[in-house]
Short mmCIF file of C-alpha atoms and ligand atoms in Angstrom, two decimals:
data_model
loop_
_atom_site.label_atom_id
_atom_site.label_comp_id
_atom_site.label_asym_id
_atom_site.label_seq_id
_atom_site.Cartn_x
_atom_site.Cartn_y
_atom_site.Cartn_z
CA UNK A 1 242.04 55.96 60.08
CA UNK A 2 243.44 53.70 57.23
CA UNK A 3 247.21 53.41 56.94
CA UNK A 4 248.64 51.44 54.15
CA UNK A 5 252.37 50.77 53.79
CA UNK A 6 254.13 49.44 50.61
CA UNK A 7 257.83 48.96 50.01
CA UNK A 8 258.61 48.54 46.34
CA UNK A 9 262.25 48.16 45.23
CA UNK A 10 264.05 49.69 42.37
CA UNK A 11 265.92 47.75 39.59
CA UNK A 12 269.26 47.12 38.37
CA UNK A 13 269.51 45.90 34.71
CA UNK A 14 272.49 43.55 34.29
CA UNK A 15 272.01 43.40 30.54
CA UNK A 16 269.70 44.22 27.77
CA UNK A 17 269.05 47.94 27.78
CA UNK A 18 267.35 49.19 24.62
CA UNK A 19 267.55 45.67 22.95
CA UNK A 20 264.60 44.64 25.16
CA UNK A 21 262.45 47.32 23.46
CA UNK A 22 263.06 45.36 20.18
CA UNK A 23 262.21 41.98 21.41
CA UNK A 24 265.64 40.76 22.55
CA UNK A 25 265.99 39.31 26.17
CA UNK A 26 267.30 41.20 29.15
CA UNK A 27 268.12 40.34 32.75
CA UNK A 28 267.32 42.59 35.72
CA UNK A 29 267.28 42.25 39.48
CA UNK A 30 265.56 44.37 42.18
CA UNK A 31 267.80 46.85 44.12
CA UNK A 32 267.71 46.68 47.94
CA UNK A 33 266.83 50.34 47.96
CA UNK A 34 263.21 51.30 47.08
CA UNK A 35 260.19 53.41 47.84
CA UNK A 36 257.76 52.94 50.69
CA UNK A 37 254.36 54.73 50.41
CA UNK A 38 252.20 55.34 53.54
CA UNK A 39 248.69 56.72 53.18
CA UNK A 40 246.88 58.30 56.05
CA UNK A 41 243.37 58.78 54.80
CA UNK A 42 242.56 61.95 56.61
CA UNK A 43 241.89 65.40 55.27
CA UNK A 44 242.73 66.89 51.86
CA UNK A 45 245.35 65.40 49.68
CA UNK A 46 248.91 66.20 50.79
CA UNK A 47 252.12 64.71 49.52
CA UNK A 48 255.10 64.49 51.77
CA UNK A 49 258.66 62.82 51.04
CA UNK A 50 261.37 61.69 53.11
CA UNK A 51 264.78 60.08 52.35
CA UNK A 52 266.00 61.28 48.97
CA UNK A 53 263.29 64.08 48.98
CA UNK A 54 261.23 64.81 45.96
CA UNK A 55 261.69 68.20 44.12
CA UNK A 56 258.69 69.98 42.56
CA UNK A 57 258.93 67.95 39.16
CA UNK A 58 258.79 64.74 41.26
CA UNK A 59 255.87 66.09 43.43
CA UNK A 60 254.09 67.01 40.29
CA UNK A 61 254.75 63.50 38.81
CA UNK A 62 253.39 61.95 42.06
CA UNK A 63 250.12 64.06 41.68
CA UNK A 64 249.74 63.06 38.05
CA UNK A 65 250.10 59.40 38.93
CA UNK A 66 247.45 59.73 41.74
CA UNK A 67 245.20 61.60 39.17
CA UNK A 68 245.60 58.61 36.74
CA UNK A 69 244.76 56.11 39.67
CA UNK A 70 241.55 58.20 40.46
CA UNK A 71 240.55 58.23 36.81
CA UNK A 72 241.12 54.63 36.24
CA UNK A 73 239.71 53.24 39.48
CA UNK A 74 236.99 55.90 40.12
CA UNK A 75 238.18 56.30 43.66
CA UNK A 76 239.34 59.56 45.14
CA UNK A 77 242.80 59.66 46.65
CA UNK A 78 242.71 61.87 49.89
CA UNK A 79 244.79 62.29 53.02
CA UNK A 80 248.52 62.43 53.73
CA UNK A 81 250.53 60.33 51.26
CA UNK A 82 253.98 59.85 52.71
CA UNK A 83 256.76 58.80 50.35
CA UNK A 84 259.86 57.43 51.95
CA UNK A 85 262.32 57.26 49.09
CA UNK A 86 265.82 55.55 49.18
CA UNK A 87 266.29 55.49 45.39
CA UNK A 88 268.59 58.03 43.90
CA UNK A 89 266.18 59.78 41.46
CA UNK A 90 266.37 59.60 37.74
CA UNK A 91 269.56 57.55 37.67
CA UNK A 92 268.35 54.31 35.81
CA UNK A 93 267.41 52.43 39.03
CA UNK A 94 263.65 52.42 38.12
CA UNK A 95 262.46 55.20 40.57
CA UNK A 96 259.58 56.27 38.25
CA UNK A 97 258.23 52.77 37.78
CA UNK A 98 258.69 52.00 41.42
CA UNK A 99 256.78 55.15 42.44
CA UNK A 100 253.76 54.15 40.11
CA UNK A 101 253.63 50.64 41.67
CA UNK A 102 254.07 51.80 45.29
CA UNK A 103 251.28 54.34 44.91
CA UNK A 104 248.94 51.79 43.11
CA UNK A 105 249.49 49.22 45.72
CA UNK A 106 248.99 51.74 48.62
CA UNK A 107 245.67 53.05 47.05
CA UNK A 108 244.23 49.97 45.32
CA UNK A 109 245.91 46.96 47.10
CA UNK A 110 248.02 44.28 45.89
CA UNK A 111 245.77 43.19 43.07
CA UNK A 112 246.45 46.20 40.85
CA UNK A 113 248.86 44.97 38.21
CA UNK A 114 246.75 45.89 35.27
CA UNK A 115 246.10 49.46 36.29
CA UNK A 116 249.79 49.97 37.39
CA UNK A 117 251.08 48.70 33.87
CA UNK A 118 248.53 51.01 32.22
CA UNK A 119 249.84 53.96 34.02
CA UNK A 120 253.47 52.88 33.24
CA UNK A 121 252.47 52.90 29.58
CA UNK A 122 250.82 56.26 29.93
CA UNK A 123 254.03 57.93 31.20
CA UNK A 124 256.37 55.84 29.28
CA UNK A 125 254.76 54.75 25.95
CA UNK A 126 257.59 52.89 24.41
CA UNK A 127 258.87 51.00 27.49
CA UNK A 128 259.81 47.40 27.02
CA UNK A 129 258.14 46.06 30.16
CA UNK A 130 261.38 44.94 31.68
CA UNK A 131 261.47 47.65 34.50
CA UNK A 132 257.86 46.89 35.28
CA UNK A 133 258.41 43.13 35.43
CA UNK A 134 261.32 43.12 37.78
CA UNK A 135 259.88 45.88 40.18
CA UNK A 136 256.52 44.24 40.18
CA UNK A 137 257.98 40.75 40.94
CA UNK A 138 260.66 41.97 43.29
CA UNK A 139 262.80 39.07 41.93
CA UNK A 140 265.57 38.60 39.31
CA UNK A 141 263.89 38.14 35.88
CA UNK A 142 264.86 37.01 32.41
CA UNK A 143 262.54 39.13 30.31
CA UNK A 144 261.61 39.20 26.59
CA UNK A 145 258.84 41.32 25.25
CA UNK A 146 255.70 39.45 24.31
CA UNK A 147 256.83 36.26 26.22
CA UNK A 148 256.14 35.05 29.61
CA UNK A 149 258.44 36.47 32.05
CA UNK A 150 260.78 34.05 33.77
CA UNK A 151 261.92 34.45 37.33
CA UNK A 152 265.53 33.31 37.78
CA UNK A 153 268.06 32.59 40.56
CA UNK A 154 271.37 34.35 40.03
CA UNK A 155 274.48 32.86 41.56
CA UNK A 156 275.09 34.32 45.02
CA UNK A 157 278.53 35.46 44.25
CA UNK A 158 277.71 36.99 40.84
CA UNK A 159 277.80 40.56 42.17
CA UNK A 160 280.48 40.06 44.79
CA UNK A 161 282.76 43.19 44.84
CA UNK A 162 280.39 44.93 42.42
CA UNK A 163 279.78 48.79 42.78
CA UNK A 164 277.05 51.17 41.74
CA UNK A 165 278.61 54.54 40.85
CA UNK A 166 276.67 57.73 40.25
CA UNK A 167 277.83 59.64 37.32
CA UNK A 168 275.01 62.24 37.45
CA UNK A 169 271.64 62.82 36.31
CA UNK A 170 270.96 62.48 32.60
CA UNK A 171 269.52 65.58 30.89
CA UNK A 172 267.34 63.46 28.65
CA UNK A 173 264.07 61.40 29.39
CA UNK A 174 264.06 57.73 28.72
CA UNK A 175 261.25 58.06 26.32
CA UNK A 176 263.05 60.53 24.15
CA UNK A 177 266.28 58.44 24.17
CA UNK A 178 264.26 55.32 23.17
CA UNK A 179 262.46 57.36 20.42
CA UNK A 180 265.91 58.29 19.02
CA UNK A 181 267.14 54.66 19.04
CA UNK A 182 263.78 53.53 17.49
CA UNK A 183 264.27 56.04 14.72
CA UNK A 184 267.83 54.58 13.83
CA UNK A 185 266.82 50.86 14.52
CA UNK A 186 268.23 49.64 11.16
CA UNK A 187 271.64 51.31 11.51
CA UNK A 188 271.92 50.06 15.08
CA UNK A 189 271.10 46.51 14.40
CA UNK A 190 274.55 45.27 15.28
CA UNK A 191 274.96 46.98 18.79
CA UNK A 192 271.24 45.95 19.56
CA UNK A 193 272.13 42.30 18.64
CA UNK A 194 275.27 42.39 20.96
CA UNK A 195 273.36 43.81 23.81
CA UNK A 196 270.52 41.31 23.20
CA UNK A 197 272.84 38.50 23.19
CA UNK A 198 274.15 39.17 26.67
CA UNK A 199 271.24 37.60 28.73
CA UNK A 200 271.95 34.08 27.36
CA UNK A 201 275.66 34.46 27.77
CA UNK A 202 275.16 35.61 31.32
CA UNK A 203 273.00 32.69 32.16
CA UNK A 204 275.54 30.31 30.48
CA UNK A 205 278.03 31.56 33.13
CA UNK A 206 280.16 33.85 31.04
CA UNK A 207 282.10 36.19 33.21
CA UNK A 208 280.72 39.73 33.77
CA UNK A 209 284.10 41.33 33.05
CA UNK A 210 283.94 40.25 29.37
CA UNK A 211 280.27 40.72 29.10
CA UNK A 212 280.15 44.28 30.56
CA UNK A 213 283.08 45.40 28.17
CA UNK A 214 281.11 44.31 25.16
CA UNK A 215 277.90 45.57 26.43
CA UNK A 216 279.37 48.91 27.17
CA UNK A 217 280.93 49.16 23.67
CA UNK A 218 277.56 48.43 22.23
CA UNK A 219 275.65 50.91 24.45
CA UNK A 220 278.20 53.59 23.33
CA UNK A 221 277.39 52.93 19.73
CA UNK A 222 273.73 53.52 20.43
CA UNK A 223 274.68 56.99 21.59
CA UNK A 224 273.56 56.75 25.24
CA UNK A 225 276.90 56.92 27.02
CA UNK A 226 278.05 60.61 27.56
CA UNK A 227 281.74 61.18 26.69
CA UNK A 228 283.03 61.69 30.11
CA UNK A 229 281.35 58.55 31.44
CA UNK A 230 283.08 56.64 28.51
CA UNK A 231 286.31 58.15 29.71
CA UNK A 232 285.58 57.08 33.27
CA UNK A 233 284.75 53.52 32.09
CA UNK A 234 288.21 53.50 30.28
CA UNK A 235 289.91 54.22 33.58
CA UNK A 236 287.91 51.43 35.31
CA UNK A 237 289.02 49.10 32.53
CA UNK A 238 292.67 50.20 32.88
CA UNK A 239 292.44 49.52 36.53
CA UNK A 240 291.40 45.89 35.77
CA UNK A 241 287.60 46.14 35.91
CA UNK A 242 284.61 46.67 33.70
CA UNK A 243 281.49 48.77 33.87
CA UNK A 244 278.20 49.53 32.02
CA UNK A 245 275.54 52.26 32.25
CA UNK A 246 272.50 50.90 34.09
CA UNK A 247 269.26 51.95 32.44
CA UNK A 248 268.64 54.44 29.77
CA UNK A 249 271.85 56.41 30.12
CA UNK A 250 272.12 59.86 28.56
CA UNK A 251 273.82 62.01 25.86
CA UNK A 252 274.99 65.36 27.17
CA UNK A 253 274.36 65.27 31.00
CA UNK A 254 275.26 62.49 33.40
CA UNK A 255 274.90 58.78 32.56
CA UNK A 256 273.05 57.68 35.61
CA UNK A 257 274.43 54.81 37.55
CA UNK A 258 277.30 52.57 36.51
CA UNK A 259 277.59 48.94 37.43
CA UNK A 260 281.26 48.28 37.96
CA UNK A 261 282.88 44.95 38.48
CA UNK A 262 286.25 43.95 39.58
CA UNK A 263 287.35 47.33 40.05
CA UNK A 264 289.63 48.75 42.77
CA UNK A 265 287.58 51.28 44.97
CA UNK A 266 290.18 54.06 44.54
CA UNK A 267 288.92 54.64 40.96
CA UNK A 268 285.62 55.95 42.52
CA UNK A 269 287.01 58.47 44.97
CA UNK A 270 285.26 61.72 44.48
CA UNK A 271 282.01 60.06 43.33
CA UNK A 272 279.06 58.72 45.09
CA UNK A 273 279.39 54.92 45.17
CA UNK A 274 277.97 51.86 46.87
CA UNK A 275 278.95 48.29 47.14
CA UNK A 276 275.81 46.28 46.01
O1 PMV B 1 264.26 54.22 32.21
P1 PMV B 1 265.38 53.41 32.60
O2 PMV B 1 266.60 54.17 32.88
O3 PMV B 1 265.01 52.43 33.78
O4 PMV B 1 265.75 52.50 31.34
C1 PMV B 1 264.99 51.45 30.94
C2 PMV B 1 265.62 50.52 30.09
C3 PMV B 1 265.43 50.75 28.51
O5 PMV B 1 265.79 49.58 27.83
C4 PMV B 1 266.40 51.88 27.98
C5 PMV B 1 263.96 51.14 28.20
C6 PMV B 1 262.93 49.96 28.37
O6 PMV B 1 261.83 50.28 28.46
O7 PMV B 1 263.39 48.76 28.53
#
């Protein structure tokens, strides 16, 4: 019996959301949470999930990824596929990309970058490649579309006392939000420039408090921060901190995860939150 196990992290985008789609740089790091896939190649295909369990849409998404792997590799994927998932799903932490990479590696081995990237592009046609780069590498990256990805070291204390705070699941899919921003690229040039300028400022040592405040205001102008999440960020700022939405965000539902710096913990009471 073959039994493959692959842990793949999620990701936390420190800066650059949406701007990376248009060629500006962004910085992201792997999360300590991730997805581990184990395949026991016996019997018919059956998918099981543990940890943050998959609901039917995620089970269907898993089946579609496996079908893509079969189509592209010519191999049939059989047996029990066990997915141990610690990533909150659909919250901007890269769960969909991590699942593609974890399944590809479990079925095809480590040398499957091209196939995994093709499958990522199949499901998320306008992606910048930032999620894929950081999750594939499992290291912090400075990423600019069309250029060689640079693996970077972040200062050890950069995210000291930094929290991830769950503001709820966005109603919209990333690809639809990206399409909307693409349609308004010209009108949104200024906020995209501000977001796209943050990566170099971060590497030059500018403090996250200032950076996140500007980043957040620019994300808001893109229309990807739901009003109540903006109100919540105002409270965080009034308490002396700063926060930004991590990942694609949303419009009418939740905003996914917030990355909050320098904020007293009391502000998060009533939410799910974690110290990084
Ligand atoms: O899908 P998410 O929430 O991981 O967001 C990805 C970040 C975007 O910049 C919005 C899209 C992209 O492909 O870079």
